[in-house]
Coordinates of C-alpha atoms in Angstrom, one line a residue:
Chain A
M1 CA 81.7 66.6 113.7
F2 CA 85.1 68.1 114.4
A3 CA 86.5 64.6 115.1
L4 CA 85.1 63.5 111.8
I5 CA 86.8 66.3 109.9
A6 CA 90.1 65.8 111.7
E7 CA 90.0 62.1 110.9
L8 CA 89.2 62.9 107.2
S9 CA 92.2 65.2 107.2
R10 CA 94.5 62.5 108.6
W11 CA 93.3 60.0 105.9
A12 CA 93.1 62.4 103.0
I13 CA 96.7 62.1 101.6
P14 CA 97.2 58.4 102.2
G15 CA 93.7 57.9 100.7
V16 CA 94.4 60.0 97.6
L17 CA 97.7 58.1 97.1
L18 CA 96.0 54.7 97.4
I19 CA 93.2 55.6 95.0
V20 CA 95.5 57.2 92.5
L21 CA 98.0 54.4 92.5
L22 CA 95.3 51.6 92.3
A23 CA 93.3 53.4 89.6
A24 CA 96.4 54.0 87.5
F25 CA 97.5 50.4 87.9
V26 CA 94.1 49.1 86.9
R27 CA 94.1 51.3 83.9
G28 CA 97.4 49.8 82.8
V29 CA 99.4 53.0 83.4
K30 CA 103.1 52.4 83.9
V31 CA 103.0 53.9 87.4
Y32 CA 106.7 54.5 88.2
E33 CA 107.6 56.0 84.8
T34 CA 104.5 58.3 84.8
F35 CA 105.2 59.5 88.3
V36 CA 108.8 60.4 87.4
D37 CA 107.7 62.0 84.2
G38 CA 105.4 64.3 86.0
A39 CA 107.7 65.1 88.9
E40 CA 110.4 66.2 86.5
A41 CA 109.0 69.8 86.4
G42 CA 109.0 70.2 90.2
F43 CA 112.4 71.8 90.5
S44 CA 111.9 74.3 87.6
T45 CA 108.5 75.3 88.9
A46 CA 109.9 76.1 92.4
V47 CA 112.8 78.0 91.0
K48 CA 110.6 80.0 88.7
I49 CA 108.8 81.4 91.7
I50 CA 111.9 82.8 93.3
P51 CA 112.1 86.3 91.6
Y52 CA 108.4 86.9 92.2
L53 CA 108.5 85.9 95.8
V54 CA 111.8 87.9 96.4
A55 CA 110.1 91.1 95.0
M56 CA 107.0 90.7 97.1
L57 CA 108.6 89.6 100.4
V58 CA 111.3 92.4 100.2
A59 CA 108.6 95.0 99.9
I60 CA 106.5 93.5 102.7
S61 CA 109.6 93.2 104.9
I62 CA 110.6 96.8 104.3
F63 CA 107.1 97.9 105.0
R64 CA 107.0 96.1 108.3
A65 CA 110.5 96.8 109.6
S66 CA 110.5 100.5 108.8
G67 CA 107.5 101.2 111.0
A68 CA 105.4 102.2 108.0
M69 CA 102.7 99.8 109.2
E70 CA 102.4 101.6 112.5
V71 CA 101.9 104.9 110.6
L72 CA 99.2 103.3 108.5
V73 CA 97.5 101.9 111.6
A74 CA 97.6 105.3 113.3
A75 CA 96.1 106.9 110.2
L76 CA 93.3 104.4 109.8
S77 CA 92.3 103.8 113.4
P78 CA 90.1 106.9 113.7
V79 CA 88.2 105.9 110.6
L80 CA 87.7 102.3 111.7
D81 CA 86.8 103.4 115.2
Q82 CA 83.8 105.0 113.7
V83 CA 82.6 101.7 112.3
G84 CA 83.1 99.8 115.5
L85 CA 86.3 98.0 114.8
P86 CA 88.5 97.8 117.9
A87 CA 91.8 99.5 117.3
E88 CA 93.7 96.6 118.9
V89 CA 93.0 94.3 116.0
L90 CA 93.9 96.8 113.2
P91 CA 97.6 95.8 112.9
H92 CA 96.4 92.2 112.5
A93 CA 93.8 93.2 109.8
I94 CA 96.5 95.1 107.9
M95 CA 99.1 92.3 108.2
R96 CA 96.8 89.4 107.5
P97 CA 96.9 89.7 103.6
L98 CA 100.6 90.5 103.6
S99 CA 102.3 88.0 105.8
G100 CA 100.7 84.9 107.4
G101 CA 103.5 84.5 109.9
A102 CA 103.4 88.1 111.1
A103 CA 99.7 88.1 111.4
L104 CA 99.8 84.9 113.5
G105 CA 102.4 86.6 115.7
I106 CA 100.1 89.6 116.3
A107 CA 97.1 87.3 116.9
S108 CA 98.9 85.3 119.5
D109 CA 100.0 88.5 121.2
I110 CA 96.4 89.7 121.4
I111 CA 95.3 86.3 122.7
K112 CA 98.0 86.3 125.3
I113 CA 97.3 89.9 126.5
H114 CA 93.5 89.8 126.5
G115 CA 92.8 86.1 126.9
P116 CA 91.6 83.7 124.3
D117 CA 88.0 83.9 125.5
S118 CA 87.7 87.7 125.6
F119 CA 85.9 89.5 122.8
L120 CA 89.2 90.6 121.3
G121 CA 90.6 87.1 121.6
Q122 CA 87.6 85.5 119.8
L123 CA 87.6 88.2 117.2
V124 CA 91.3 87.9 116.3
S125 CA 91.0 84.1 116.3
T126 CA 88.1 84.3 113.8
M127 CA 90.0 86.8 111.6
Q128 CA 93.1 84.7 111.6
G129 CA 91.2 81.5 110.7
S130 CA 88.9 82.9 108.0
C131 CA 91.2 84.4 105.4
D132 CA 94.4 83.6 103.7
T133 CA 97.6 85.5 103.0
T134 CA 96.3 87.2 99.8
F135 CA 99.6 88.7 98.6
Y136 CA 101.6 85.6 99.2
V137 CA 99.1 83.4 97.3
L138 CA 98.8 85.8 94.4
T139 CA 102.6 86.1 94.1
L140 CA 103.2 82.4 94.3
Y141 CA 100.5 81.2 92.0
F142 CA 100.9 83.9 89.3
G143 CA 104.7 83.6 89.6
S144 CA 104.7 79.9 88.9
V145 CA 103.2 80.5 85.4
G146 CA 105.1 83.7 84.7
V147 CA 102.1 86.0 85.0
K148 CA 103.2 89.5 85.8
K149 CA 99.9 91.4 85.2
Y150 CA 97.5 90.5 87.9
R151 CA 94.7 92.7 86.6
Y152 CA 92.0 93.1 89.2
S153 CA 93.1 90.2 91.4
I154 CA 94.5 92.3 94.2
I155 CA 91.3 94.3 94.4
S156 CA 89.0 91.2 94.7
G157 CA 91.4 89.6 97.1
L158 CA 91.5 92.7 99.4
L159 CA 87.7 93.1 99.1
A160 CA 87.4 89.6 100.4
D161 CA 89.8 90.3 103.2
L162 CA 87.9 93.5 104.2
T163 CA 84.7 91.4 104.2
T164 CA 86.3 88.9 106.5
L165 CA 87.1 91.7 108.9
V166 CA 83.7 93.3 108.9
A167 CA 81.9 89.9 109.0
S168 CA 84.2 88.7 111.9
V169 CA 83.4 91.8 113.9
Y170 CA 79.7 91.4 113.3
I171 CA 79.5 87.6 113.9
V172 CA 81.7 87.7 117.0
N173 CA 79.5 90.5 118.4
V174 CA 76.4 88.5 117.8
I175 CA 77.6 85.2 119.1
F176 CA 79.8 86.0 122.1
Chain B
M1 CA 97.8 97.7 90.2
V2 CA 100.5 95.4 91.6
N3 CA 103.0 98.0 90.4
Y4 CA 101.5 100.7 92.6
V5 CA 101.1 98.6 95.7
W6 CA 104.6 97.3 95.4
L7 CA 106.1 100.7 94.8
A8 CA 104.1 102.3 97.6
M9 CA 105.1 99.7 100.2
I10 CA 108.9 100.2 99.5
I11 CA 108.9 104.0 99.0
F12 CA 106.6 104.6 102.0
G13 CA 108.7 102.2 104.1
I14 CA 112.0 104.1 103.2
I15 CA 110.4 107.5 104.0
V16 CA 109.1 106.4 107.3
A17 CA 112.4 104.7 108.2
A18 CA 114.3 107.9 107.3
V19 CA 112.0 110.1 109.4
N20 CA 112.3 107.7 112.3
G21 CA 116.1 107.8 111.9
N22 CA 116.0 104.0 111.4
I23 CA 117.2 103.8 107.8
E24 CA 119.5 100.8 108.4
A25 CA 116.3 98.7 109.2
V26 CA 115.4 99.0 105.5
T27 CA 118.7 97.4 104.4
R28 CA 118.3 94.6 106.8
A29 CA 114.6 94.1 105.9
A30 CA 115.4 94.0 102.2
F31 CA 117.9 91.2 102.6
D32 CA 115.8 89.3 105.1
G33 CA 112.8 89.4 102.8
A34 CA 114.9 88.1 99.9
D35 CA 116.3 85.4 102.1
A36 CA 112.9 84.3 103.2
A37 CA 111.6 84.3 99.7
V38 CA 114.4 82.0 98.4
K39 CA 114.0 79.7 101.4
I40 CA 110.3 79.4 100.9
S41 CA 110.7 78.7 97.1
L42 CA 113.4 76.1 97.7
G43 CA 111.3 74.5 100.5
L44 CA 108.5 74.0 98.0
I45 CA 110.7 71.9 95.7
A46 CA 110.0 68.7 97.5
I47 CA 106.3 68.9 97.8
I48 CA 105.8 70.3 94.3
T49 CA 107.9 67.5 92.8
F50 CA 106.0 64.9 94.8
W51 CA 102.5 66.2 93.9
L52 CA 103.4 66.8 90.3
G53 CA 104.2 63.1 90.0
V54 CA 101.0 62.1 91.8
M55 CA 98.9 64.4 89.7
K56 CA 100.5 63.0 86.5
L57 CA 99.4 59.6 87.6
A58 CA 95.9 60.8 88.5
E59 CA 95.6 62.3 85.1
A60 CA 96.9 59.2 83.3
A61 CA 94.4 57.1 85.3
G62 CA 91.6 59.5 84.2
L63 CA 90.8 60.5 87.8
V64 CA 91.3 64.2 87.2
R65 CA 88.8 64.2 84.4
A66 CA 86.4 62.1 86.5
L67 CA 86.7 64.6 89.4
A68 CA 86.2 67.5 87.0
W69 CA 83.0 65.8 85.7
L70 CA 81.7 65.3 89.2
V71 CA 82.0 69.0 90.2
Q72 CA 80.9 70.2 86.8
P73 CA 77.6 72.0 87.8
V74 CA 79.3 74.4 90.3
M75 CA 82.5 74.8 88.3
R76 CA 80.7 75.5 85.1
F77 CA 79.1 78.4 86.7
L78 CA 82.3 79.7 88.3
F79 CA 84.6 79.1 85.3
P80 CA 82.6 79.6 82.1
G81 CA 85.8 79.9 80.1
V82 CA 87.2 76.5 81.0
P83 CA 86.0 73.5 79.0
K84 CA 84.1 71.0 81.1
E85 CA 86.2 68.0 82.1
H86 CA 89.4 69.9 81.5
P87 CA 92.1 68.8 83.9
A88 CA 92.2 72.4 85.2
M89 CA 88.8 71.8 86.8
G90 CA 90.0 68.7 88.5
A91 CA 93.2 70.4 89.8
M92 CA 91.3 73.4 91.0
M93 CA 88.8 71.2 92.9
M94 CA 91.7 69.3 94.5
N95 CA 93.3 72.5 95.5
L96 CA 90.1 73.9 97.1
S97 CA 89.4 70.5 98.9
A98 CA 93.0 70.4 100.3
N99 CA 92.6 74.0 101.5
I100 CA 89.3 73.2 103.2
L101 CA 90.8 70.1 104.9
G102 CA 93.7 72.2 106.0
L103 CA 96.3 70.2 104.0
G104 CA 98.6 73.2 103.2
N105 CA 101.3 70.9 102.0
A106 CA 99.1 69.4 99.3
A107 CA 97.0 72.5 98.6
T108 CA 99.8 74.7 97.2
P109 CA 101.2 72.2 94.6
M110 CA 97.6 71.4 93.5
G111 CA 97.0 75.1 93.1
L112 CA 100.2 75.5 91.0
I113 CA 99.2 72.6 88.8
A114 CA 95.8 74.2 88.3
M115 CA 97.5 77.5 87.3
Q116 CA 99.6 75.6 84.8
E117 CA 96.5 74.1 83.3
L118 CA 94.8 77.4 83.3
Q119 CA 97.8 79.0 81.6
K120 CA 97.4 76.5 78.7
L121 CA 93.9 77.9 78.2
N122 CA 95.0 81.6 78.6
R123 CA 93.9 83.5 75.6
R124 CA 95.5 86.7 76.7
R125 CA 99.2 87.3 76.5
S126 CA 101.0 84.7 78.7
D127 CA 102.2 87.4 81.1
T128 CA 98.6 88.5 81.8
A129 CA 96.1 86.8 84.2
S130 CA 93.1 85.2 82.5
D131 CA 89.6 85.6 83.8
A132 CA 89.6 82.0 85.1
M133 CA 92.9 82.6 87.0
C134 CA 91.4 85.7 88.7
T135 CA 88.3 83.8 89.7
F136 CA 90.4 80.8 90.9
L137 CA 92.6 83.1 93.1
A138 CA 89.7 85.0 94.4
L139 CA 88.2 81.7 95.6
N140 CA 91.5 80.4 96.8
T141 CA 92.4 83.4 99.0
S142 CA 88.9 83.6 100.5
C143 CA 88.4 80.0 101.1
I144 CA 90.1 78.5 104.2
T145 CA 90.3 75.5 106.3
L146 CA 87.2 74.1 108.2
I147 CA 89.4 73.5 111.3
P148 CA 92.0 76.3 111.9
T149 CA 94.3 74.1 113.8
T150 CA 97.1 76.7 114.4
I151 CA 94.9 79.2 116.0
I152 CA 93.1 76.5 118.0
G153 CA 96.5 75.4 119.3
I154 CA 97.3 79.0 120.3
R155 CA 94.0 79.3 122.1
L156 CA 94.7 76.1 123.9
L157 CA 98.1 77.3 124.9
Y158 CA 96.7 80.4 126.6
G159 CA 94.1 78.4 128.5
S160 CA 90.9 78.9 126.6
A161 CA 87.9 77.3 128.1
D162 CA 86.6 76.4 124.7
P163 CA 89.4 76.5 122.1
T164 CA 87.2 75.3 119.2
A165 CA 84.5 77.9 119.9
V166 CA 85.8 80.0 117.0
V167 CA 85.2 77.2 114.4
G168 CA 81.6 78.2 113.8
P169 CA 82.3 82.0 113.5
T170 CA 85.3 81.2 111.2
I171 CA 83.2 79.2 108.8
M172 CA 80.5 81.9 108.8
A173 CA 83.0 84.7 108.1
T174 CA 84.6 82.6 105.4
A175 CA 81.2 82.1 103.7
F176 CA 80.7 85.8 103.6
S177 CA 84.1 86.5 102.2
M178 CA 83.8 83.8 99.6
A179 CA 80.5 85.2 98.5
V180 CA 82.0 88.7 98.2
A181 CA 85.0 87.4 96.4
I182 CA 82.9 85.7 93.7
I183 CA 80.6 88.7 93.3
A184 CA 83.5 91.1 93.2
D185 CA 85.4 89.0 90.7
R186 CA 82.4 89.0 88.4
M187 CA 81.8 92.7 88.7
L188 CA 85.5 93.6 88.3
R189 CA 85.7 91.4 85.3
K190 CA 83.0 93.5 83.7
I191 CA 84.7 96.7 84.6
F192 CA 88.3 95.8 83.7
G193 CA 87.4 93.0 81.3
G194 CA 87.0 93.2 77.6
R195 CA 89.4 92.0 75.1
E196 CA 89.8 88.3 75.9
R197 CA 90.7 87.1 72.4

């Protein structure tokens, strides 16, 4: 099963390219011209994202480097202790929606210290794998089309992240 | 909402740094963050340009519409505001598939293309997220790869007896969070919704 999915991943992009090019050619599309036409907007799209990403990453970077995250962890850990969440994974849980790289760093630390097959190791692996960097995705995607008012997107994104946390604790508890 | 979160992160950060006597960390962090943001954006130029070209071809060949038609039943339910067979449906589907297969390099450009298509349908002001955008991002941030290769690699590195043991739990946890994301999106739309012209 895993081998099958891995194989599928390896073939996905060459496969898509092959299908798209052949289908376009058969339909009589001028392939080269059409590709260049579409690709033209690539630079401006990427550049458009810059101010949004700068704003968000500066805030996240300050939040991390100042030690504010540790303060938040210290404030939240008694609460989360009550619901059975190990305090060790709390920094990861807070970092996961903010910064993918930082969360991965915390996860590998926990895996290194406690071992990959320990309860904490399995838990943090599951948490790392099962959610995305909410703030980064929102900033990037909304930024690319110039949307500044995210409405309730942050709330639904964070609710999903919270669910991942609770579900991971429950599932890992049951399985391992 | 984003205003408050953003403000809180910076102000709280400055206060904590000041209390810790570590105020210069804020200056460094601000510039580091800005630097990282520009590097990420510029790094995206290549793949965005490439995939925009490919997507234009796929659209011209009628493939995006065909894909949109294929996934119609599910997508109609999730995105009632988007006309069926609209290119946005095809692009969103390609983004989600690329995410599931763990093709980060393809997933992001596809997602940005989907956002551009959704923006064309946006009936609010162009600086405000549409309902469909919120749903799409709720799905996008809660849906993740079937095989988390990075974390499996790290587990392997630290001598796990069974590095892929977390694949099952990961998929289960993702299923939960996707379900909550969809439900929360629907409920929040009712609460904050209204006035889509």
